[in-house]
């Protein structure tokens, strides 16, 4: 936040006679307030003082930075000259201006508080530099004084530079005899292991077969005596049996056609594949037939049991353990040309704590249960994983890759989600629901939400609801906009709503308050990026507290402008606007009035003009009414 100074400044220099040197300092006092006028008490501040020559923006003759603190009344005191030498200022040459800048607390940039002309008091410092009347007449030469005593011996001079090194002398003669042999040094570290040994030699020949002899066969034991013959009565001859062998058709599985007869069934088994309704099966089990409302080709399996906790029970389950190519545990295809609804794969789950079907429908009659119309999981660390992949293609009708319908049947406390996405535990990117569009024909929409196509829907429907930050990289178009928060004075019972400020331009707004100096001038500093971001500047000034005229004396240059009032020390409220001029804005200028083109005759809100909802621009009847669900989702199967 910009900080301002509402300051009462005391600048003075203590002066003495010509025989004394005045202190080369000026006292400075000010009361520090923030932009709202509140006192900034007991805070660390940093003051930068600059003395300009000739004008408020003239050359710098002097600058210093002082660290100080405000007291409980916001008063800060500094001594200009305590961190420098004011005698270097040419007080006798032209008028001087004092510029003051401030940093408050942990701020890292100075805020310019303006520059004021220094008046009479500081020029007393000029007297300390000997400024005075003109030079008097030369007096008579006095008599020569007595010779002074001999001065002390001066300090020794610095040593001279060291001379260059002389040439190397000749090598001396070799000494006679060598010294005694030194002790043996320690053993060096072991070198790295050599490369692997040579290749393994060939396998030796098989050894000769042993020559041991077989043991002697033992003698045969004696035969036991024959048992006596039993005595029995022969029973009567039974009746002649009926039937016997039968004639069938090759590869058809037999079945009992009556209690005492066997015929052929509908099941065809060629030893490799099994077919029902076909004699040319191409799969382990292939079923072919005509679908009717009452007679599906393959109906659901009524599975019972499942009474053991934490155990999975399946009415139908498919597992494929293939490792190459397209591997499908369960695959479905529907090709109905005049059907009301086609489902490539349809499943239904009901009644447990967690139910999983295959199409977006699951019904539970237990409290606190979880129902999932379609559950899919993909888990791999080496490839692209898709829990659900859906494709719809038609040139004659609406195409929906995935449609989710959640039907709470008006049950109190139920939460319904047609499509729900969760992403977590990735160190790269997590996306709960992602939408992408890639088309060169027609209208492309990555994610579409609709809350207005249902004529009987409640008024509190949202096309999109985001609980958290939302980032839009691009243009956001809207019919209206507000901020909506809990009311500060009654947060439990009311909202506070404010509308956005709208403009036909890409307008940025900057404002603040400033107080002019004794000359009625003040310099307003703007952000360092202001001129890089904006163009076409516009100004508004309002005097506060007194009747005064205020003008922009100097327009914006170097990210600042100068305000001038006809009275001194006037508080001025200012506002500056600019039109965005960054790289993105330069190529995305808005046009305030646009022809509807291909949408002529349609409306964003047709209901406001007495028109039907079908006249809405980009009308998409994506709401799947509950009544369109297949008939076999009702009745006994529930």
PDB file of N, CA and C in Angstrom, residues 468-536:
ATOM      1  N   UNK A 468     -13.071 -22.867  -4.892  1.00  0.00           N
ATOM      2  CA  UNK A 468     -11.629 -22.669  -4.883  1.00  0.00           C
ATOM      3  C   UNK A 468     -11.238 -21.691  -5.971  1.00  0.00           C
ATOM      4  N   UNK A 469      -9.932 -21.510  -6.152  1.00  0.00           N
ATOM      5  CA  UNK A 469      -9.436 -20.573  -7.145  1.00  0.00           C
ATOM      6  C   UNK A 469      -9.697 -21.099  -8.553  1.00  0.00           C
ATOM      7  N   UNK A 470      -9.986 -20.178  -9.480  1.00  0.00           N
ATOM      8  CA  UNK A 470     -10.233 -20.519 -10.875  1.00  0.00           C
ATOM      9  C   UNK A 470      -9.275 -19.706 -11.732  1.00  0.00           C
ATOM     10  N   UNK A 471      -8.574 -20.380 -12.628  1.00  0.00           N
ATOM     11  CA  UNK A 471      -7.614 -19.708 -13.503  1.00  0.00           C
ATOM     12  C   UNK A 471      -8.114 -19.784 -14.946  1.00  0.00           C
ATOM     13  N   UNK A 472      -8.244 -18.637 -15.597  1.00  0.00           N
ATOM     14  CA  UNK A 472      -8.682 -18.580 -16.995  1.00  0.00           C
ATOM     15  C   UNK A 472      -7.555 -17.958 -17.806  1.00  0.00           C
ATOM     16  N   UNK A 473      -6.983 -18.731 -18.729  1.00  0.00           N
ATOM     17  CA  UNK A 473      -5.958 -18.204 -19.624  1.00  0.00           C
ATOM     18  C   UNK A 473      -6.652 -17.949 -20.964  1.00  0.00           C
ATOM     19  N   UNK A 474      -7.105 -16.760 -21.178  1.00  0.00           N
ATOM     20  CA  UNK A 474      -7.904 -16.422 -22.356  1.00  0.00           C
ATOM     21  C   UNK A 474      -8.956 -15.398 -21.973  1.00  0.00           C
ATOM     22  N   UNK A 475      -9.962 -15.239 -22.806  1.00  0.00           N
ATOM     23  CA  UNK A 475     -11.003 -14.241 -22.588  1.00  0.00           C
ATOM     24  C   UNK A 475     -12.185 -14.858 -21.851  1.00  0.00           C
ATOM     25  N   UNK A 476     -12.684 -14.177 -20.835  1.00  0.00           N
ATOM     26  CA  UNK A 476     -13.860 -14.593 -20.077  1.00  0.00           C
ATOM     27  C   UNK A 476     -15.037 -13.718 -20.494  1.00  0.00           C
ATOM     28  N   UNK A 477     -16.057 -14.317 -21.112  1.00  0.00           N
ATOM     29  CA  UNK A 477     -17.253 -13.577 -21.510  1.00  0.00           C
ATOM     30  C   UNK A 477     -18.383 -13.923 -20.564  1.00  0.00           C
ATOM     31  N   UNK A 478     -19.184 -12.943 -20.160  1.00  0.00           N
ATOM     32  CA  UNK A 478     -20.235 -13.160 -19.177  1.00  0.00           C
ATOM     33  C   UNK A 478     -21.355 -12.167 -19.423  1.00  0.00           C
ATOM     34  N   UNK A 479     -22.541 -12.501 -18.930  1.00  0.00           N
ATOM     35  CA  UNK A 479     -23.669 -11.579 -19.008  1.00  0.00           C
ATOM     36  C   UNK A 479     -23.615 -10.561 -17.876  1.00  0.00           C
ATOM     37  N   UNK A 480     -23.133 -10.961 -16.734  1.00  0.00           N
ATOM     38  CA  UNK A 480     -22.997 -10.068 -15.593  1.00  0.00           C
ATOM     39  C   UNK A 480     -21.974 -10.643 -14.637  1.00  0.00           C
ATOM     40  N   UNK A 481     -21.595  -9.856 -13.621  1.00  0.00           N
ATOM     41  CA  UNK A 481     -20.612 -10.342 -12.667  1.00  0.00           C
ATOM     42  C   UNK A 481     -20.667  -9.577 -11.363  1.00  0.00           C
ATOM     43  N   UNK A 482     -20.430 -10.280 -10.263  1.00  0.00           N
ATOM     44  CA  UNK A 482     -20.421  -9.670  -8.939  1.00  0.00           C
ATOM     45  C   UNK A 482     -19.354 -10.321  -8.079  1.00  0.00           C
ATOM     46  N   UNK A 483     -19.035  -9.664  -6.958  1.00  0.00           N
ATOM     47  CA  UNK A 483     -18.447 -10.422  -5.865  1.00  0.00           C
ATOM     48  C   UNK A 483     -19.554 -10.683  -4.854  1.00  0.00           C
ATOM     49  N   UNK A 484     -19.506 -11.822  -4.218  1.00  0.00           N
ATOM     50  CA  UNK A 484     -20.536 -12.238  -3.272  1.00  0.00           C
ATOM     51  C   UNK A 484     -19.835 -12.840  -2.066  1.00  0.00           C
ATOM     52  N   UNK A 485     -20.010 -12.196  -0.901  1.00  0.00           N
ATOM     53  CA  UNK A 485     -19.323 -12.642   0.308  1.00  0.00           C
ATOM     54  C   UNK A 485     -20.328 -12.681   1.470  1.00  0.00           C
ATOM     55  N   UNK A 486     -19.930 -13.333   2.552  1.00  0.00           N
ATOM     56  CA  UNK A 486     -20.719 -13.237   3.774  1.00  0.00           C
ATOM     57  C   UNK A 486     -20.729 -11.783   4.239  1.00  0.00           C
ATOM     58  N   UNK A 487     -21.920 -11.293   4.591  1.00  0.00           N
ATOM     59  CA  UNK A 487     -22.046  -9.883   4.973  1.00  0.00           C
ATOM     60  C   UNK A 487     -21.178  -9.607   6.200  1.00  0.00           C
ATOM     61  N   UNK A 488     -20.307  -8.587   6.145  1.00  0.00           N
ATOM     62  CA  UNK A 488     -19.409  -8.327   7.277  1.00  0.00           C
ATOM     63  C   UNK A 488     -20.143  -8.071   8.596  1.00  0.00           C
ATOM     64  N   UNK A 489     -21.363  -7.519   8.535  1.00  0.00           N
ATOM     65  CA  UNK A 489     -22.084  -7.197   9.763  1.00  0.00           C
ATOM     66  C   UNK A 489     -23.074  -8.282  10.188  1.00  0.00           C
ATOM     67  N   UNK A 490     -23.384  -9.211   9.274  1.00  0.00           N
ATOM     68  CA  UNK A 490     -24.296 -10.314   9.605  1.00  0.00           C
ATOM     69  C   UNK A 490     -23.917 -11.533   8.765  1.00  0.00           C
ATOM     70  N   UNK A 491     -22.714 -12.086   8.992  1.00  0.00           N
ATOM     71  CA  UNK A 491     -22.206 -13.132   8.095  1.00  0.00           C
ATOM     72  C   UNK A 491     -23.014 -14.415   8.130  1.00  0.00           C
ATOM     73  N   UNK A 492     -23.726 -14.694   9.215  1.00  0.00           N
ATOM     74  CA  UNK A 492     -24.461 -15.955   9.318  1.00  0.00           C
ATOM     75  C   UNK A 492     -25.782 -15.919   8.549  1.00  0.00           C
ATOM     76  N   UNK A 493     -26.313 -14.733   8.237  1.00  0.00           N
ATOM     77  CA  UNK A 493     -27.671 -14.647   7.694  1.00  0.00           C
ATOM     78  C   UNK A 493     -27.785 -13.887   6.377  1.00  0.00           C
ATOM     79  N   UNK A 494     -26.749 -13.140   5.973  1.00  0.00           N
ATOM     80  CA  UNK A 494     -26.868 -12.306   4.781  1.00  0.00           C
ATOM     81  C   UNK A 494     -25.611 -12.390   3.924  1.00  0.00           C
ATOM     82  N   UNK A 495     -25.790 -12.070   2.623  1.00  0.00           N
ATOM     83  CA  UNK A 495     -24.682 -11.898   1.698  1.00  0.00           C
ATOM     84  C   UNK A 495     -24.479 -10.409   1.438  1.00  0.00           C
ATOM     85  N   UNK A 496     -23.280 -10.041   1.036  1.00  0.00           N
ATOM     86  CA  UNK A 496     -22.994  -8.714   0.500  1.00  0.00           C
ATOM     87  C   UNK A 496     -22.583  -8.904  -0.955  1.00  0.00           C
ATOM     88  N   UNK A 497     -23.284  -8.215  -1.870  1.00  0.00           N
ATOM     89  CA  UNK A 497     -23.078  -8.396  -3.299  1.00  0.00           C
ATOM     90  C   UNK A 497     -22.761  -7.044  -3.929  1.00  0.00           C
ATOM     91  N   UNK A 498     -21.685  -6.961  -4.699  1.00  0.00           N
ATOM     92  CA  UNK A 498     -21.327  -5.761  -5.459  1.00  0.00           C
ATOM     93  C   UNK A 498     -21.112  -6.139  -6.918  1.00  0.00           C
ATOM     94  N   UNK A 499     -21.551  -5.290  -7.809  1.00  0.00           N
ATOM     95  CA  UNK A 499     -21.366  -5.540  -9.238  1.00  0.00           C
ATOM     96  C   UNK A 499     -19.952  -5.164  -9.663  1.00  0.00           C
ATOM     97  N   UNK A 500     -19.474  -5.826 -10.720  1.00  0.00           N
ATOM     98  CA  UNK A 500     -18.209  -5.447 -11.321  1.00  0.00           C
ATOM     99  C   UNK A 500     -18.329  -4.072 -11.967  1.00  0.00           C
ATOM    100  N   UNK A 501     -17.206  -3.364 -12.084  1.00  0.00           N
ATOM    101  CA  UNK A 501     -17.145  -2.110 -12.835  1.00  0.00           C
ATOM    102  C   UNK A 501     -16.853  -2.460 -14.288  1.00  0.00           C
ATOM    103  N   UNK A 502     -17.742  -2.082 -15.203  1.00  0.00           N
ATOM    104  CA  UNK A 502     -17.624  -2.455 -16.608  1.00  0.00           C
ATOM    105  C   UNK A 502     -17.152  -1.271 -17.451  1.00  0.00           C
ATOM    106  N   UNK A 503     -16.526  -1.544 -18.592  1.00  0.00           N
ATOM    107  CA  UNK A 503     -16.040  -0.505 -19.490  1.00  0.00           C
ATOM    108  C   UNK A 503     -15.925  -1.085 -20.887  1.00  0.00           C
ATOM    109  N   UNK A 504     -16.192  -0.288 -21.927  1.00  0.00           N
ATOM    110  CA  UNK A 504     -15.971  -0.790 -23.288  1.00  0.00           C
ATOM    111  C   UNK A 504     -14.489  -0.896 -23.630  1.00  0.00           C
ATOM    112  N   UNK A 505     -13.623  -0.337 -22.780  1.00  0.00           N
ATOM    113  CA  UNK A 505     -12.181  -0.406 -22.998  1.00  0.00           C
ATOM    114  C   UNK A 505     -11.568  -1.410 -22.037  1.00  0.00           C
ATOM    115  N   UNK A 506     -10.326  -1.785 -22.316  1.00  0.00           N
ATOM    116  CA  UNK A 506      -9.536  -2.569 -21.367  1.00  0.00           C
ATOM    117  C   UNK A 506      -8.902  -1.584 -20.380  1.00  0.00           C
ATOM    118  N   UNK A 507      -9.712  -1.073 -19.454  1.00  0.00           N
ATOM    119  CA  UNK A 507      -9.292   0.048 -18.612  1.00  0.00           C
ATOM    120  C   UNK A 507      -8.703  -0.431 -17.289  1.00  0.00           C
ATOM    121  N   UNK A 508      -7.564   0.177 -16.903  1.00  0.00           N
ATOM    122  CA  UNK A 508      -6.980   0.004 -15.577  1.00  0.00           C
ATOM    123  C   UNK A 508      -7.178   1.298 -14.785  1.00  0.00           C
ATOM    124  N   UNK A 509      -7.441   1.187 -13.475  1.00  0.00           N
ATOM    125  CA  UNK A 509      -7.737   2.344 -12.628  1.00  0.00           C
ATOM    126  C   UNK A 509      -6.708   2.406 -11.503  1.00  0.00           C
ATOM    127  N   UNK A 510      -6.147   3.606 -11.275  1.00  0.00           N
ATOM    128  CA  UNK A 510      -5.183   3.861 -10.199  1.00  0.00           C
ATOM    129  C   UNK A 510      -5.648   5.115  -9.462  1.00  0.00           C
ATOM    130  N   UNK A 511      -5.567   5.149  -8.135  1.00  0.00           N
ATOM    131  CA  UNK A 511      -6.013   6.329  -7.397  1.00  0.00           C
ATOM    132  C   UNK A 511      -5.276   6.433  -6.075  1.00  0.00           C
ATOM    133  N   UNK A 512      -5.459   7.582  -5.415  1.00  0.00           N
ATOM    134  CA  UNK A 512      -4.826   7.821  -4.130  1.00  0.00           C
ATOM    135  C   UNK A 512      -5.046   9.256  -3.680  1.00  0.00           C
ATOM    136  N   UNK A 513      -4.404   9.631  -2.564  1.00  0.00           N
ATOM    137  CA  UNK A 513      -4.459  10.995  -2.031  1.00  0.00           C
ATOM    138  C   UNK A 513      -3.039  11.512  -1.853  1.00  0.00           C
ATOM    139  N   UNK A 514      -2.865  12.815  -1.999  1.00  0.00           N
ATOM    140  CA  UNK A 514      -1.563  13.435  -1.794  1.00  0.00           C
ATOM    141  C   UNK A 514      -1.779  14.870  -1.331  1.00  0.00           C
ATOM    142  N   UNK A 515      -0.824  15.457  -0.623  1.00  0.00           N
ATOM    143  CA  UNK A 515      -0.914  16.839  -0.130  1.00  0.00           C
ATOM    144  C   UNK A 515       0.168  17.676  -0.783  1.00  0.00           C
ATOM    145  N   UNK A 516      -0.216  18.829  -1.332  1.00  0.00           N
ATOM    146  CA  UNK A 516       0.758  19.698  -1.988  1.00  0.00           C
ATOM    147  C   UNK A 516       1.614  20.408  -0.946  1.00  0.00           C
ATOM    148  N   UNK A 517       2.779  20.920  -1.389  1.00  0.00           N
ATOM    149  CA  UNK A 517       3.718  21.580  -0.479  1.00  0.00           C
ATOM    150  C   UNK A 517       3.391  23.068  -0.365  1.00  0.00           C
ATOM    151  N   UNK A 518       4.340  23.821   0.201  1.00  0.00           N
ATOM    152  CA  UNK A 518       4.122  25.260   0.405  1.00  0.00           C
ATOM    153  C   UNK A 518       3.972  26.009  -0.908  1.00  0.00           C
ATOM    154  N   UNK A 519       4.474  25.451  -2.002  1.00  0.00           N
ATOM    155  CA  UNK A 519       4.306  26.070  -3.317  1.00  0.00           C
ATOM    156  C   UNK A 519       3.066  25.553  -4.035  1.00  0.00           C
ATOM    157  N   UNK A 520       2.286  24.681  -3.355  1.00  0.00           N
ATOM    158  CA  UNK A 520       1.096  24.125  -3.993  1.00  0.00           C
ATOM    159  C   UNK A 520       1.408  23.026  -4.985  1.00  0.00           C
ATOM    160  N   UNK A 521       2.556  22.362  -4.869  1.00  0.00           N
ATOM    161  CA  UNK A 521       2.940  21.324  -5.804  1.00  0.00           C
ATOM    162  C   UNK A 521       3.135  19.994  -5.079  1.00  0.00           C
ATOM    163  N   UNK A 522       2.902  18.901  -5.802  1.00  0.00           N
ATOM    164  CA  UNK A 522       3.141  17.558  -5.272  1.00  0.00           C
ATOM    165  C   UNK A 522       3.407  16.624  -6.437  1.00  0.00           C
ATOM    166  N   UNK A 523       4.318  15.690  -6.233  1.00  0.00           N
ATOM    167  CA  UNK A 523       4.650  14.693  -7.261  1.00  0.00           C
ATOM    168  C   UNK A 523       3.963  13.385  -6.887  1.00  0.00           C
ATOM    169  N   UNK A 524       3.159  12.861  -7.808  1.00  0.00           N
ATOM    170  CA  UNK A 524       2.440  11.601  -7.593  1.00  0.00           C
ATOM    171  C   UNK A 524       3.214  10.483  -8.287  1.00  0.00           C
ATOM    172  N   UNK A 525       3.678   9.523  -7.513  1.00  0.00           N
ATOM    173  CA  UNK A 525       4.391   8.382  -8.071  1.00  0.00           C
ATOM    174  C   UNK A 525       3.436   7.255  -8.422  1.00  0.00           C
ATOM    175  N   UNK A 526       3.656   6.622  -9.572  1.00  0.00           N
ATOM    176  CA  UNK A 526       2.850   5.502 -10.053  1.00  0.00           C
ATOM    177  C   UNK A 526       3.708   4.239 -10.066  1.00  0.00           C
ATOM    178  N   UNK A 527       3.102   3.062 -10.205  1.00  0.00           N
ATOM    179  CA  UNK A 527       3.906   1.830 -10.225  1.00  0.00           C
ATOM    180  C   UNK A 527       4.961   1.864 -11.325  1.00  0.00           C
ATOM    181  N   UNK A 528       6.055   1.154 -11.097  1.00  0.00           N
ATOM    182  CA  UNK A 528       7.174   1.182 -12.043  1.00  0.00           C
ATOM    183  C   UNK A 528       6.807   0.627 -13.411  1.00  0.00           C
ATOM    184  N   UNK A 529       5.746  -0.187 -13.498  1.00  0.00           N
ATOM    185  CA  UNK A 529       5.338  -0.779 -14.764  1.00  0.00           C
ATOM    186  C   UNK A 529       4.253   0.049 -15.470  1.00  0.00           C
ATOM    187  N   UNK A 530       3.850   1.196 -14.919  1.00  0.00           N
ATOM    188  CA  UNK A 530       2.656   1.895 -15.387  1.00  0.00           C
ATOM    189  C   UNK A 530       2.734   2.209 -16.883  1.00  0.00           C
ATOM    190  N   UNK A 531       3.788   2.884 -17.324  1.00  0.00           N
ATOM    191  CA  UNK A 531       3.851   3.302 -18.723  1.00  0.00           C
ATOM    192  C   UNK A 531       4.076   2.118 -19.663  1.00  0.00           C
ATOM    193  N   UNK A 532       4.668   1.011 -19.165  1.00  0.00           N
ATOM    194  CA  UNK A 532       4.831  -0.175 -19.995  1.00  0.00           C
ATOM    195  C   UNK A 532       3.507  -0.898 -20.202  1.00  0.00           C
ATOM    196  N   UNK A 533       2.571  -0.787 -19.258  1.00  0.00           N
ATOM    197  CA  UNK A 533       1.307  -1.519 -19.301  1.00  0.00           C
ATOM    198  C   UNK A 533       0.175  -0.696 -19.904  1.00  0.00           C
ATOM    199  N   UNK A 534       0.249   0.645 -19.855  1.00  0.00           N
ATOM    200  CA  UNK A 534      -0.905   1.486 -20.181  1.00  0.00           C
ATOM    201  C   UNK A 534      -0.596   2.489 -21.282  1.00  0.00           C
ATOM    202  N   UNK A 535      -1.692   2.988 -21.868  1.00  0.00           N
ATOM    203  CA  UNK A 535      -1.637   4.088 -22.825  1.00  0.00           C
ATOM    204  C   UNK A 535      -2.915   4.914 -22.651  1.00  0.00           C
ATOM    205  N   UNK A 536      -3.009   6.058 -23.360  1.00  0.00           N
ATOM    206  CA  UNK A 536      -4.194   6.928 -23.319  1.00  0.00           C
ATOM    207  C   UNK A 536      -4.590   7.263 -21.874  1.00  0.00           C
TER     208      UNK A 536
END
